PDB file of C-alpha atoms and ligand atoms in Angstrom:
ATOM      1  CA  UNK P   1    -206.906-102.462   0.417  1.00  0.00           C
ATOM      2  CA  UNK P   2    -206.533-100.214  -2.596  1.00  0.00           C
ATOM      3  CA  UNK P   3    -204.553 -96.991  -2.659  1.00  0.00           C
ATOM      4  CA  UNK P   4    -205.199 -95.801  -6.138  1.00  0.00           C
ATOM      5  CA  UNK P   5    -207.626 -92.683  -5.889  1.00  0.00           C
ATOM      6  CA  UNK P   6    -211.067 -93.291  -7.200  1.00  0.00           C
ATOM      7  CA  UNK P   7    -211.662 -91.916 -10.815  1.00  0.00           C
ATOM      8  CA  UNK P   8    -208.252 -91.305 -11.661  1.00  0.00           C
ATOM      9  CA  UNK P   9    -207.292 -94.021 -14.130  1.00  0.00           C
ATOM     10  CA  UNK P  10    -203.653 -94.731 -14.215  1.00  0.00           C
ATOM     11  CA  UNK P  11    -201.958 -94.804 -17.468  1.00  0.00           C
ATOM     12  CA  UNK P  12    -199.148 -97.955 -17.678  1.00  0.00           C
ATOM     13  CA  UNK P  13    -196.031 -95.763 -17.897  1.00  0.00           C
ATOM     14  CA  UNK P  14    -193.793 -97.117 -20.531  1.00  0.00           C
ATOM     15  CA  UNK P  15    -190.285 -95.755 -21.771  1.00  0.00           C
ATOM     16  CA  UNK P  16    -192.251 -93.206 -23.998  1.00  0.00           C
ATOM     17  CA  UNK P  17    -193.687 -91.760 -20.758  1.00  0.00           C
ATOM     18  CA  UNK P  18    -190.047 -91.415 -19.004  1.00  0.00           C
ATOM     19  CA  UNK P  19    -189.171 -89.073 -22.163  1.00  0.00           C
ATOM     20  CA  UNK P  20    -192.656 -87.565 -22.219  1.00  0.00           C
ATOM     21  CA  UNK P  21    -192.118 -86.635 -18.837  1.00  0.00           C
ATOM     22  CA  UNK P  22    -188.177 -85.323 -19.654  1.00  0.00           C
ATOM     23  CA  UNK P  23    -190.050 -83.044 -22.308  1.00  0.00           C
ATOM     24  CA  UNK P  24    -192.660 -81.558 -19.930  1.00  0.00           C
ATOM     25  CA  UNK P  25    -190.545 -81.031 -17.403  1.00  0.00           C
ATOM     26  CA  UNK P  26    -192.891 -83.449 -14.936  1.00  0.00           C
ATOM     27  CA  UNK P  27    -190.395 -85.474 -12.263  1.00  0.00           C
ATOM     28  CA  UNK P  28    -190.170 -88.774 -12.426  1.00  0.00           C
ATOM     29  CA  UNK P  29    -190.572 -90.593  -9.347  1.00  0.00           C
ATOM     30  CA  UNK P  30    -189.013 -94.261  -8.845  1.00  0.00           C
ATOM     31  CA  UNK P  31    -188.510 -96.861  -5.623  1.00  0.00           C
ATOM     32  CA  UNK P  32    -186.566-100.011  -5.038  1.00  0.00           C
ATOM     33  CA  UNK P  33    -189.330-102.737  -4.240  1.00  0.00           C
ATOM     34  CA  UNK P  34    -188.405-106.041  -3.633  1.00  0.00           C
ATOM     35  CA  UNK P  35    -191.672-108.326  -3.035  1.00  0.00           C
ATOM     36  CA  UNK P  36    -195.782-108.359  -3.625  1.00  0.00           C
ATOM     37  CA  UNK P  37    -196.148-106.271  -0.655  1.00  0.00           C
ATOM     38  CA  UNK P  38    -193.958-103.692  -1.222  1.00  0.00           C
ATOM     39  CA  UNK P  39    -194.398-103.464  -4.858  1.00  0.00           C
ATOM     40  CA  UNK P  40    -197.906-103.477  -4.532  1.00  0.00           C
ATOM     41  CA  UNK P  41    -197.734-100.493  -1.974  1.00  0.00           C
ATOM     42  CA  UNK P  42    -195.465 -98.383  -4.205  1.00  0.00           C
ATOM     43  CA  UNK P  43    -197.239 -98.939  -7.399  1.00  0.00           C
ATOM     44  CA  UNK P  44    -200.359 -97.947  -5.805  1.00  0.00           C
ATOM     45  CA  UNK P  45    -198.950 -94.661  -4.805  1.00  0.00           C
ATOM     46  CA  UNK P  46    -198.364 -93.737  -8.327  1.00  0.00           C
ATOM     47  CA  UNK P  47    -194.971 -94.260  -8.232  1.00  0.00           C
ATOM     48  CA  UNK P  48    -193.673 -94.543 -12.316  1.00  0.00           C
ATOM     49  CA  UNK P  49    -191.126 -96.792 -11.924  1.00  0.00           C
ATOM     50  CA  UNK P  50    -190.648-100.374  -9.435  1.00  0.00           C
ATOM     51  CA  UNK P  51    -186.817-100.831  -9.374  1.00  0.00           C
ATOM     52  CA  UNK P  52    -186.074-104.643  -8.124  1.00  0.00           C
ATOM     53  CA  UNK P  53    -182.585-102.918  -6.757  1.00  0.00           C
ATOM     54  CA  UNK P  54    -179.620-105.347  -6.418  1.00  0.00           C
ATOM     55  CA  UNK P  55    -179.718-103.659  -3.007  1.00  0.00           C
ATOM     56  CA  UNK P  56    -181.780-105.895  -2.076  1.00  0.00           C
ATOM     57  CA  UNK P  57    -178.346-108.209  -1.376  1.00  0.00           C
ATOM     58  CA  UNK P  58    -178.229-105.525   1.451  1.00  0.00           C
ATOM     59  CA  UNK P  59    -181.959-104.751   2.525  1.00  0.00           C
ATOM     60  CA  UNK P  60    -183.332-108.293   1.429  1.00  0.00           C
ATOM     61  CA  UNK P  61    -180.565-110.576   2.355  1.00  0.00           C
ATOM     62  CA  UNK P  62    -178.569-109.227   4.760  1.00  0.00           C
ATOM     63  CA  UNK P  63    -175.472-109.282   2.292  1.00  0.00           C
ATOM     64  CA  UNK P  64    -172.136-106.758   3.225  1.00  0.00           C
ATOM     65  CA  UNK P  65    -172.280-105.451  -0.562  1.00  0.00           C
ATOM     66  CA  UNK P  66    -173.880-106.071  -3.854  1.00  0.00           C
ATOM     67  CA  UNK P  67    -171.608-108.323  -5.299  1.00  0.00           C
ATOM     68  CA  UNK P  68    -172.281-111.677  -4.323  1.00  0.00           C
ATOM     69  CA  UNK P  69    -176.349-111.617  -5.260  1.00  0.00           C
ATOM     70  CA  UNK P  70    -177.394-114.088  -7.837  1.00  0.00           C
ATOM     71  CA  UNK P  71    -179.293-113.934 -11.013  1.00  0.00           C
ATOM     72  CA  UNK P  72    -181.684-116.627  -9.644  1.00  0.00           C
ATOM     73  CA  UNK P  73    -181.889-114.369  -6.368  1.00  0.00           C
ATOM     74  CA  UNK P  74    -182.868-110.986  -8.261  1.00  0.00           C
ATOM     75  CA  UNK P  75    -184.854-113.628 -10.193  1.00  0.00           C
ATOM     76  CA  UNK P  76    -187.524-114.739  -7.292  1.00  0.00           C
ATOM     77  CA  UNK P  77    -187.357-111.221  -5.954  1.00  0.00           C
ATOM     78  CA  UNK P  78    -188.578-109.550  -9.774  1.00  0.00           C
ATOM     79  CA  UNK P  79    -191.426-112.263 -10.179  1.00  0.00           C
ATOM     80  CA  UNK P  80    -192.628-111.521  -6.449  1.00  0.00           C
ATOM     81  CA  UNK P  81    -192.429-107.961  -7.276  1.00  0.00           C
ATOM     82  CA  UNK P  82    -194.122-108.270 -10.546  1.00  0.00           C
ATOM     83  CA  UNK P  83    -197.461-109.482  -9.333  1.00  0.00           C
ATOM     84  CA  UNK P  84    -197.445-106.539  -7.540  1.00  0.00           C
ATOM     85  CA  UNK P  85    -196.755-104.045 -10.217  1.00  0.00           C
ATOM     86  CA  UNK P  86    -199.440-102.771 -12.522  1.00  0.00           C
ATOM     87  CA  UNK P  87    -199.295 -99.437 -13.694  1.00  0.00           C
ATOM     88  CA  UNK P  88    -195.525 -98.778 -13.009  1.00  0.00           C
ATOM     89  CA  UNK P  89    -192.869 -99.733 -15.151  1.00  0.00           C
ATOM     90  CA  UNK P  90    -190.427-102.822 -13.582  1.00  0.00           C
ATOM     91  CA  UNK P  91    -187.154-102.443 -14.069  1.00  0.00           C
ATOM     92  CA  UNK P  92    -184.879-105.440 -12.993  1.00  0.00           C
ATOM     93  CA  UNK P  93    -181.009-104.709 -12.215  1.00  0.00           C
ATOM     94  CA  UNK P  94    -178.604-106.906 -13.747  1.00  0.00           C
ATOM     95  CA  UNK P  95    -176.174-108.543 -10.849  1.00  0.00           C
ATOM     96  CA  UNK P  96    -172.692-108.219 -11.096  1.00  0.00           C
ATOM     97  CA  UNK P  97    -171.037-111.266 -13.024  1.00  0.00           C
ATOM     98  CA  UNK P  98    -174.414-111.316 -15.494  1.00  0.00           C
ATOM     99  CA  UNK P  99    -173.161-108.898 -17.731  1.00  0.00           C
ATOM    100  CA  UNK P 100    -169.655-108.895 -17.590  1.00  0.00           C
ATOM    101  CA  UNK P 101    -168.441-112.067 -18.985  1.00  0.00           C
ATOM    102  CA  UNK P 102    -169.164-111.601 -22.583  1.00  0.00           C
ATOM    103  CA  UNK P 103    -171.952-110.382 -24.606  1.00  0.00           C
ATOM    104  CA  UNK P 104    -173.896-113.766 -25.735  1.00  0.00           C
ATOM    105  CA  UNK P 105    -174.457-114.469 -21.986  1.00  0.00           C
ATOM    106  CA  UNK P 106    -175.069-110.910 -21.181  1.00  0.00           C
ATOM    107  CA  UNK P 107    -178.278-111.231 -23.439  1.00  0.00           C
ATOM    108  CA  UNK P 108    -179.028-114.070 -22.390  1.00  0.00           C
ATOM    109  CA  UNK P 109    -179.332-113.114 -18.602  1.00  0.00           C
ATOM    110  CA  UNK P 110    -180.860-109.934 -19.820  1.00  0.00           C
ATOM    111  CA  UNK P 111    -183.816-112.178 -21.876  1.00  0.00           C
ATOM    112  CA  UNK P 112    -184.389-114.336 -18.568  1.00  0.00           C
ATOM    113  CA  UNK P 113    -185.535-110.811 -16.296  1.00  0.00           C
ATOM    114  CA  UNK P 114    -188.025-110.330 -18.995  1.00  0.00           C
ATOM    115  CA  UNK P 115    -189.441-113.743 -20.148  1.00  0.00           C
ATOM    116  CA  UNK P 116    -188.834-115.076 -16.155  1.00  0.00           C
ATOM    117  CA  UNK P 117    -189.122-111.990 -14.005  1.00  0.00           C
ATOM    118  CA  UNK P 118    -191.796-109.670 -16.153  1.00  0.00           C
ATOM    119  CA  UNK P 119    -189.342-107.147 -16.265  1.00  0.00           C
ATOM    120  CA  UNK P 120    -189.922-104.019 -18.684  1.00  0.00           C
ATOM    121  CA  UNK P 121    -186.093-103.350 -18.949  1.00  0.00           C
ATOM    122  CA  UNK P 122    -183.108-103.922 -17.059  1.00  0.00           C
ATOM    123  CA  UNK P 123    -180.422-102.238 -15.529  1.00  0.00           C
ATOM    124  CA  UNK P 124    -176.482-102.157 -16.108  1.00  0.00           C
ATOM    125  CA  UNK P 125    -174.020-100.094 -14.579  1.00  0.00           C
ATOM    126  CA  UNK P 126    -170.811 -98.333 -16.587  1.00  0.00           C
ATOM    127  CA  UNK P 127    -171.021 -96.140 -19.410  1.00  0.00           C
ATOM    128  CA  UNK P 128    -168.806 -95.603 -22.465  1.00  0.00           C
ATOM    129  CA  UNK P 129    -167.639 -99.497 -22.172  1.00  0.00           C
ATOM    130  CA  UNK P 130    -170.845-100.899 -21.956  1.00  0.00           C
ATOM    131  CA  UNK P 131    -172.648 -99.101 -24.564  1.00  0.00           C
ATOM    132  CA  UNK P 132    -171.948-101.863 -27.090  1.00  0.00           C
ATOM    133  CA  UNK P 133    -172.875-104.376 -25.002  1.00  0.00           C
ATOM    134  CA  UNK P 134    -176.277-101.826 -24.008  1.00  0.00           C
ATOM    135  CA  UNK P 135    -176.633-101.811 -27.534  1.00  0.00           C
ATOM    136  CA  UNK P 136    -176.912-105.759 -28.047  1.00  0.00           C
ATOM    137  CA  UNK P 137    -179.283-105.937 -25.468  1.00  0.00           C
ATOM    138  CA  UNK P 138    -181.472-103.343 -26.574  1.00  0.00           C
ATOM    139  CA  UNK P 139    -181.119-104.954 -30.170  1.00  0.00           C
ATOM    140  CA  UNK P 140    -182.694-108.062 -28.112  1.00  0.00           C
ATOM    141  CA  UNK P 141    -185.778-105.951 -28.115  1.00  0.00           C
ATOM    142  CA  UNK P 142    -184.933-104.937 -24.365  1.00  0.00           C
ATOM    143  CA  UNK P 143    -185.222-101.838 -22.816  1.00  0.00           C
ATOM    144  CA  UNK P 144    -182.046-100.965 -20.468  1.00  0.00           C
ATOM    145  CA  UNK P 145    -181.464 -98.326 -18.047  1.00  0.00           C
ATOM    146  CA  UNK P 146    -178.143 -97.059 -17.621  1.00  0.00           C
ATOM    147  CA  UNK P 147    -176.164 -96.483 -14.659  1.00  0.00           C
ATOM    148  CA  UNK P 148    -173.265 -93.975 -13.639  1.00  0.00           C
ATOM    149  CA  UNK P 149    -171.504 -92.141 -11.104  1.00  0.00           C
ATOM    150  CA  UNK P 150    -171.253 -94.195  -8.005  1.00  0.00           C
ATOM    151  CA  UNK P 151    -172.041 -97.594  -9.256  1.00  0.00           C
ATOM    152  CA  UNK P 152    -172.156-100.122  -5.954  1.00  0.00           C
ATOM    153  CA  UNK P 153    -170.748-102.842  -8.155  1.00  0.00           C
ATOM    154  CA  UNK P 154    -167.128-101.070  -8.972  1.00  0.00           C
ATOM    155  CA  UNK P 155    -166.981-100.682  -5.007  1.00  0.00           C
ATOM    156  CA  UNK P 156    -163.347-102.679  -5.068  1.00  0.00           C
ATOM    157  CA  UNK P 157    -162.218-100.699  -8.097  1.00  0.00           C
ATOM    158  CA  UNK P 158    -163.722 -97.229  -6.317  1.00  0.00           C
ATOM    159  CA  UNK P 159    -162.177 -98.070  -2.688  1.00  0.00           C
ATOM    160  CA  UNK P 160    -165.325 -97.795  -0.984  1.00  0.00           C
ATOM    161  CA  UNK P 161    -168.929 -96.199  -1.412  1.00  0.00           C
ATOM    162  CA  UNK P 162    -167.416 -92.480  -2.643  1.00  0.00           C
ATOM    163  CA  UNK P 163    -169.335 -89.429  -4.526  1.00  0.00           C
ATOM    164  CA  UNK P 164    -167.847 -89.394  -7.795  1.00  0.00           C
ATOM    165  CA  UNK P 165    -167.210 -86.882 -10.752  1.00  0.00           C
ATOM    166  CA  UNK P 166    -165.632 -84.120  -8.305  1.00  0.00           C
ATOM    167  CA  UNK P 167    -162.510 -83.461 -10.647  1.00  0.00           C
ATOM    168  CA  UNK P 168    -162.258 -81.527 -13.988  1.00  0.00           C
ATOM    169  CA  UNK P 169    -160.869 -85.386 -15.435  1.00  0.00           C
ATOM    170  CA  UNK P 170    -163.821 -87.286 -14.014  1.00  0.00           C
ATOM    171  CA  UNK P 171    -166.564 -85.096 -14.916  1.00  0.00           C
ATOM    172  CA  UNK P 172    -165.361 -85.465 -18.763  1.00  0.00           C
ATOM    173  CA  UNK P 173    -165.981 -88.791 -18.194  1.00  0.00           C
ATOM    174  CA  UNK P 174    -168.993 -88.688 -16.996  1.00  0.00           C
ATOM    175  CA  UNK P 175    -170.474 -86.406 -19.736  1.00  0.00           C
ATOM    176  CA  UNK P 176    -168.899 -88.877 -22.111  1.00  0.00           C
ATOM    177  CA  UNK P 177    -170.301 -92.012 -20.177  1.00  0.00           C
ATOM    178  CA  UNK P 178    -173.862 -90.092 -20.435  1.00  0.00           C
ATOM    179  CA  UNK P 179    -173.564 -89.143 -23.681  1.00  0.00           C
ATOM    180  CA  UNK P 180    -172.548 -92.976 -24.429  1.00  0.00           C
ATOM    181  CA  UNK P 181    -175.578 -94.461 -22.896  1.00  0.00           C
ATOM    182  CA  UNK P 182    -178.050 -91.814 -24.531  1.00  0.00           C
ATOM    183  CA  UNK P 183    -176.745 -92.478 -27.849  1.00  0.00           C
ATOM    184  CA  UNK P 184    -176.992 -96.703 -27.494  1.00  0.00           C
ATOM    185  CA  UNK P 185    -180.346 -95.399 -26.303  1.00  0.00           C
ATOM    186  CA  UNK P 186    -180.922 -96.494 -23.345  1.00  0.00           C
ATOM    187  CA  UNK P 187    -184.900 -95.700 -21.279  1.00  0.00           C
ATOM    188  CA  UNK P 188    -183.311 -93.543 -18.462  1.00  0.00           C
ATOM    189  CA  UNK P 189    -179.900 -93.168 -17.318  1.00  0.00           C
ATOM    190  CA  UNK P 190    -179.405 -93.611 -13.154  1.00  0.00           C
ATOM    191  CA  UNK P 191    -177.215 -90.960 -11.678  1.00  0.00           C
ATOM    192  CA  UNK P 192    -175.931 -91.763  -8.054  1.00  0.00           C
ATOM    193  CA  UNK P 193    -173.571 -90.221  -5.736  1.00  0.00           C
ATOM    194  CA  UNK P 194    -172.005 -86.946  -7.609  1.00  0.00           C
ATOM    195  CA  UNK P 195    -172.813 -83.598  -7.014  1.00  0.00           C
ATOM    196  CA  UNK P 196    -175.774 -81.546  -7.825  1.00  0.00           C
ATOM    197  CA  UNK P 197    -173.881 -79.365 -10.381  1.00  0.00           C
ATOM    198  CA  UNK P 198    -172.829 -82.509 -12.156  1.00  0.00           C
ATOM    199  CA  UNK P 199    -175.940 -84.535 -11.882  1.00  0.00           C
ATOM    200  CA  UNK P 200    -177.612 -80.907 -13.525  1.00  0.00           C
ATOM    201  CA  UNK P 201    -175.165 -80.616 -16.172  1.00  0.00           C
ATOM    202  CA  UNK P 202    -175.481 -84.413 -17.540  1.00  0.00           C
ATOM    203  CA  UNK P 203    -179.669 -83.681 -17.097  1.00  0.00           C
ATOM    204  CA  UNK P 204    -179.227 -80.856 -19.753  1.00  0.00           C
ATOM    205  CA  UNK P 205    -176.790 -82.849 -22.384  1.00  0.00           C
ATOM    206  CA  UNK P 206    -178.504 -85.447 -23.211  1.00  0.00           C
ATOM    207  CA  UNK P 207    -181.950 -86.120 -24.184  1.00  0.00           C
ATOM    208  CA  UNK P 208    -182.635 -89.475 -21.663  1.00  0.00           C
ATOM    209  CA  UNK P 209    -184.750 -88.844 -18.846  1.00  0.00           C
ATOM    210  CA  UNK P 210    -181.825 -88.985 -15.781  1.00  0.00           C
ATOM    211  CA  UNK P 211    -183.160 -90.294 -12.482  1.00  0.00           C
ATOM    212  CA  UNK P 212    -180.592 -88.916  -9.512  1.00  0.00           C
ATOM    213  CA  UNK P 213    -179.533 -91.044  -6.258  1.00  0.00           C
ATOM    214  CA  UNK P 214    -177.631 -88.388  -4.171  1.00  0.00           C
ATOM    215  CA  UNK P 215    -177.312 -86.452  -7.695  1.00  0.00           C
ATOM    216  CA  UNK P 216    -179.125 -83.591  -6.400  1.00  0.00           C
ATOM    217  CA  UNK P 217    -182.985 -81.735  -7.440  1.00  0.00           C
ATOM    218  CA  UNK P 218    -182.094 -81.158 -11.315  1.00  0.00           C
ATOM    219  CA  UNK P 219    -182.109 -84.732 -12.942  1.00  0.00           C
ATOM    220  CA  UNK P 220    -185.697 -85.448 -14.102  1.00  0.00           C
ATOM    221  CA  UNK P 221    -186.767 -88.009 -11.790  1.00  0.00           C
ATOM    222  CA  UNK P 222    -185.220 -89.009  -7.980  1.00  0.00           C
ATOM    223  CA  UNK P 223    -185.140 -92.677  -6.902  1.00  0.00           C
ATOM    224  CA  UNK P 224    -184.765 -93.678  -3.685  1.00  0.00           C
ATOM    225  CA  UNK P 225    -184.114 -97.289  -1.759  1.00  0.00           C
ATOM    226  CA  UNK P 226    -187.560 -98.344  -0.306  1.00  0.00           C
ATOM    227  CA  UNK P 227    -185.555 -99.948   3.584  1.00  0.00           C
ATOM    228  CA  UNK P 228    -184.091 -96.304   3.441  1.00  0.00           C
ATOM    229  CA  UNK P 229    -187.548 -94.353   3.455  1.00  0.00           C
ATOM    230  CA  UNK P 230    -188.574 -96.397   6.010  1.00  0.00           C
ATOM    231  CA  UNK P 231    -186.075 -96.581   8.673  1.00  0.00           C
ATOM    232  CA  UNK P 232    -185.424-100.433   8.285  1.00  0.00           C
ATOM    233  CA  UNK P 233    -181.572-100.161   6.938  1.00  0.00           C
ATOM    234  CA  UNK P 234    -180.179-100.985  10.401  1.00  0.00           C
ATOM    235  CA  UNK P 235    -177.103 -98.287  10.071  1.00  0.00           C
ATOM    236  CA  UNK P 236    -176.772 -94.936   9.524  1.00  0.00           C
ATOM    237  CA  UNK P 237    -178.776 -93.508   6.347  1.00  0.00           C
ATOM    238  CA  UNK P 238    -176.439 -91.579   3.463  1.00  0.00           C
ATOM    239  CA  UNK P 239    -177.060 -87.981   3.297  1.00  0.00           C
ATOM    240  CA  UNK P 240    -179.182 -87.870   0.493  1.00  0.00           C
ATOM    241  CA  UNK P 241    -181.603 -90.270   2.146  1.00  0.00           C
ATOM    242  CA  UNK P 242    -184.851 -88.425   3.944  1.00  0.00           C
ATOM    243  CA  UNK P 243    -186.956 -90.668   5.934  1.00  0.00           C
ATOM    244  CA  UNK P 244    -190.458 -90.428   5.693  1.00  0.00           C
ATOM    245  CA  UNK P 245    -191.215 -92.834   8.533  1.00  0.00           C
ATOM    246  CA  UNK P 246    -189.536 -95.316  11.295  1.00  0.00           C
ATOM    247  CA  UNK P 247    -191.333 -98.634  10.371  1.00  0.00           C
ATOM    248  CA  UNK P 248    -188.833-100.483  12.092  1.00  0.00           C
ATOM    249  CA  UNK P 249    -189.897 -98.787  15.009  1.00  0.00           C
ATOM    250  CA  UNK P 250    -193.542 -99.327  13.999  1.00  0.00           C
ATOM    251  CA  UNK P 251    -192.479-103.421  13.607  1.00  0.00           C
ATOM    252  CA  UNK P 252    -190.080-103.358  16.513  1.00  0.00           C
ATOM    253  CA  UNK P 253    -193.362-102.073  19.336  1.00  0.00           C
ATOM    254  CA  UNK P 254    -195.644-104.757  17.378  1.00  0.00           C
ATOM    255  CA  UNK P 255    -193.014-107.477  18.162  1.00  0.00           C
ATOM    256  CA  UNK P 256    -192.914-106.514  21.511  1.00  0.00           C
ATOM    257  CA  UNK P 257    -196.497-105.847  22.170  1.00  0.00           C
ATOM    258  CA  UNK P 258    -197.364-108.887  20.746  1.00  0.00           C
ATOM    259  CA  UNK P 259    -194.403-110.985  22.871  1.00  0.00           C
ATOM    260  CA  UNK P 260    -195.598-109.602  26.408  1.00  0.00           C
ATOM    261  CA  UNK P 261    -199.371-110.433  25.374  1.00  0.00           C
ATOM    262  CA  UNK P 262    -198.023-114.313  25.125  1.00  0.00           C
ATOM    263  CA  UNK P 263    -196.373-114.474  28.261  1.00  0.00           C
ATOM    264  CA  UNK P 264    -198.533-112.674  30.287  1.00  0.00           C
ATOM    265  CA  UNK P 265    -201.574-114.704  29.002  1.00  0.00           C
ATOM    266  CA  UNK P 266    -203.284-111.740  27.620  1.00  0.00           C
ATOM    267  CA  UNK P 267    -202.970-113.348  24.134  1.00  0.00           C
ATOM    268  CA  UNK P 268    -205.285-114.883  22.243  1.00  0.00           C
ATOM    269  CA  UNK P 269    -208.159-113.799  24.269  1.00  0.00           C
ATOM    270  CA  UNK P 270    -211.611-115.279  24.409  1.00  0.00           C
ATOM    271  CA  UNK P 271    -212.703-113.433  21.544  1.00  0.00           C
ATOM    272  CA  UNK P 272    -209.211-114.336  19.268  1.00  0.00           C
ATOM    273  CA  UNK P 273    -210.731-118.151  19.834  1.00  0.00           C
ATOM    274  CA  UNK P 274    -212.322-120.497  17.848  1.00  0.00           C
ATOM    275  CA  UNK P 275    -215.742-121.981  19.797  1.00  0.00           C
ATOM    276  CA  UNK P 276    -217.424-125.592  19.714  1.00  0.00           C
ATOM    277  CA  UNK P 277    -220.950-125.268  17.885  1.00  0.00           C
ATOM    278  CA  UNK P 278    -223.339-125.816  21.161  1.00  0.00           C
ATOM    279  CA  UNK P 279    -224.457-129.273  20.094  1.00  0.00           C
ATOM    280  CA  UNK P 280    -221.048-130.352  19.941  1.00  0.00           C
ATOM    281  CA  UNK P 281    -220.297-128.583  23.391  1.00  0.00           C
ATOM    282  CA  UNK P 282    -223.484-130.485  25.110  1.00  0.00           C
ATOM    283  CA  UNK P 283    -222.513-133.424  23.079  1.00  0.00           C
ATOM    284  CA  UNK P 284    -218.867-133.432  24.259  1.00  0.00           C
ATOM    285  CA  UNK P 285    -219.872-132.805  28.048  1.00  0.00           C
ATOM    286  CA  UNK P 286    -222.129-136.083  28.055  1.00  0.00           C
ATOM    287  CA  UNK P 287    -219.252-137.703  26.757  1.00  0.00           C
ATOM    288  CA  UNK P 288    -216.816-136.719  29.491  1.00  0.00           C
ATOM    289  CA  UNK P 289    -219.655-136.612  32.254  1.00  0.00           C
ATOM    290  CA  UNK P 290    -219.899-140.187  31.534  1.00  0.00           C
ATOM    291  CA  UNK P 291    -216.282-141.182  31.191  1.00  0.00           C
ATOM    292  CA  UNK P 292    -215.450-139.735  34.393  1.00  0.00           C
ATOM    293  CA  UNK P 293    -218.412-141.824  36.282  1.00  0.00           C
ATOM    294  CA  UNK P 294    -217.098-144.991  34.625  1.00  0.00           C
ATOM    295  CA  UNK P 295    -213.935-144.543  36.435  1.00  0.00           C
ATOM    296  CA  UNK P 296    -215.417-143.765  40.067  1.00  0.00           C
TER     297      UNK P 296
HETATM  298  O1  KIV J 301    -179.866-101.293  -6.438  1.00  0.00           O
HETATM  299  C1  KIV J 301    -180.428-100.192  -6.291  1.00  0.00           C
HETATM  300  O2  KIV J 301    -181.253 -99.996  -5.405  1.00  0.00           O
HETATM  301  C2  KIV J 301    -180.062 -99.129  -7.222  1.00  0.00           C
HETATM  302  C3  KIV J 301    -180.596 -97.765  -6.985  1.00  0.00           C
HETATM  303  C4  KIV J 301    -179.976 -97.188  -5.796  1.00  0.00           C
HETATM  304  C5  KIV J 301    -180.458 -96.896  -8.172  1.00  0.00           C
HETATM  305  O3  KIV J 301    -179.328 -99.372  -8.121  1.00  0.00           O
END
């Protein structure tokens, strides 16, 4: 099954078509994908960019919190979703510990998402301090996304999952994180969980394509988590998320369906079944037919 509308060739969107789009004021639309499947599905869509999402501790893996995913975890799930990607851009995130030990093995985890995973680029979170370290990577001849506001790996240092850049002192830093990561140039700078007036503000500054997460309709592009779209989170949804449809309904009725079919014997049915070739059938009664007179 094929999605992509007949006659419409798909350009491969690259970093030059993030900023293109920035310039012509076109949104830029992204989704976490985690596997073939999904990644397949989104990129078919037309979606620009496939974000393997260190979410995916949560959706994927059933982890509390981002923190304890692996690089060999994000690993398996960016080379899965790469052979489903092939007009979108894939951008891997970087899990916490790869990038924060020093800057040699920081490259080197960033190298492995592109020569192991197929990634395009990766993605850090933090600003001003991490634009040397963006730059290093990016001197590696790899494109990096940047990531501010709420970032899900500072939850200990943050107390919790909370919007960000609502005083006069944080929204400086903010601007000056932005302006940090635009300058190291980054491909697109991740803005989650401020408010809409901030998310706007940052959008005009600088000239990388933003892509907002609960950062309101004025960054260039909005990303959302695929599980949340779909109803298959398990908890209630953050108020940015909209739900487009309730496949774990959809999964939880098949499940059922297909459990009362089993033990009511209406499953496999006659035409579900694999049949002897007639020979074989005629063949196979003789057999029997003369077993069973042996033993009268
Ligand atoms: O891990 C993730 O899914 C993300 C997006 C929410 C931006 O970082």
């Amino acid at each position: 099954m094929s999605l992509t509308p007949i006659g419409e060739p798909r350009q491969k969107v690259t970093t030059a078509t993030l900023r293109d789009k920035k310039l012509r004021h076109e949104p830029i639309t992204c989704l976490t994908a985690y596997d073939y499947a999904s990644a397949r599905l989104v990129d078919e869509a037309g979606i620009d960019i496939i974000l393997v999402g260190d979410s995916l501790a949560m959706t994927m893996l059933g982890y509390e919190n981002t923190l304890s995913v692996t690089v060999d975890e994000m690993l398996h799930h960016t080379r899965a979703a790469r052979r489903g990607v092939k007009h979108g851009m894939l951008i891997a995130d970087m899990p916490y510990g790869s990038y924060h030990v020093s800057t040699d093995e920081a490259v080197r985890n960033a190298a492995r998402f592109v020569k192991e995973g197929g990634a395009e680029a990766v993605k850090m979170e933090g600003g001003e301090k991490r634009s040397d370290l963006i730059r290093r990577v990016i001197d590696a001849e790899i494109p990096v996304a940047g990531h501010i506001g709420l970032t899900p790996q500072s939850v200990n240092v943050m107390g919790g999952y909370k919007v960000q850049g609502k005083s006069l002192s944080a929204i400086e830093q903010l601007m000056k994180d932005a302006v940090a990561l635009d300058r190291a140039g980054v491909a697109c700078i991740y803005l989650e969980g401020i408010p809409r007036e901030v998310g706007a503000m940052i959008t005009a500054e600088v000239e990388t394509p933003t892509i907002g997460i609960g950062a309101g309709p004025q960054c260039d592009g909005q990303v959302l988590v695929f599980h949340d779209i779909l109803n298959l989170t398990f908890g209630p949804a953050a108020k940015f998320v909209r739900r487009y449809e309730d496949v774990g309904a959809v999964i939880s009725n098949a499940v059922q369906a297909f459990r009362a079919d089993v033990i009511s014997h209406q499953y496999p049915s006659d035409a579900e079944s694999y049949h002897l070739p007639k020979d074989t059938q005629a063949a196979l009664d003789t057999v029997l037919d003369r077993k069973r007179s042996m033993r009268r």
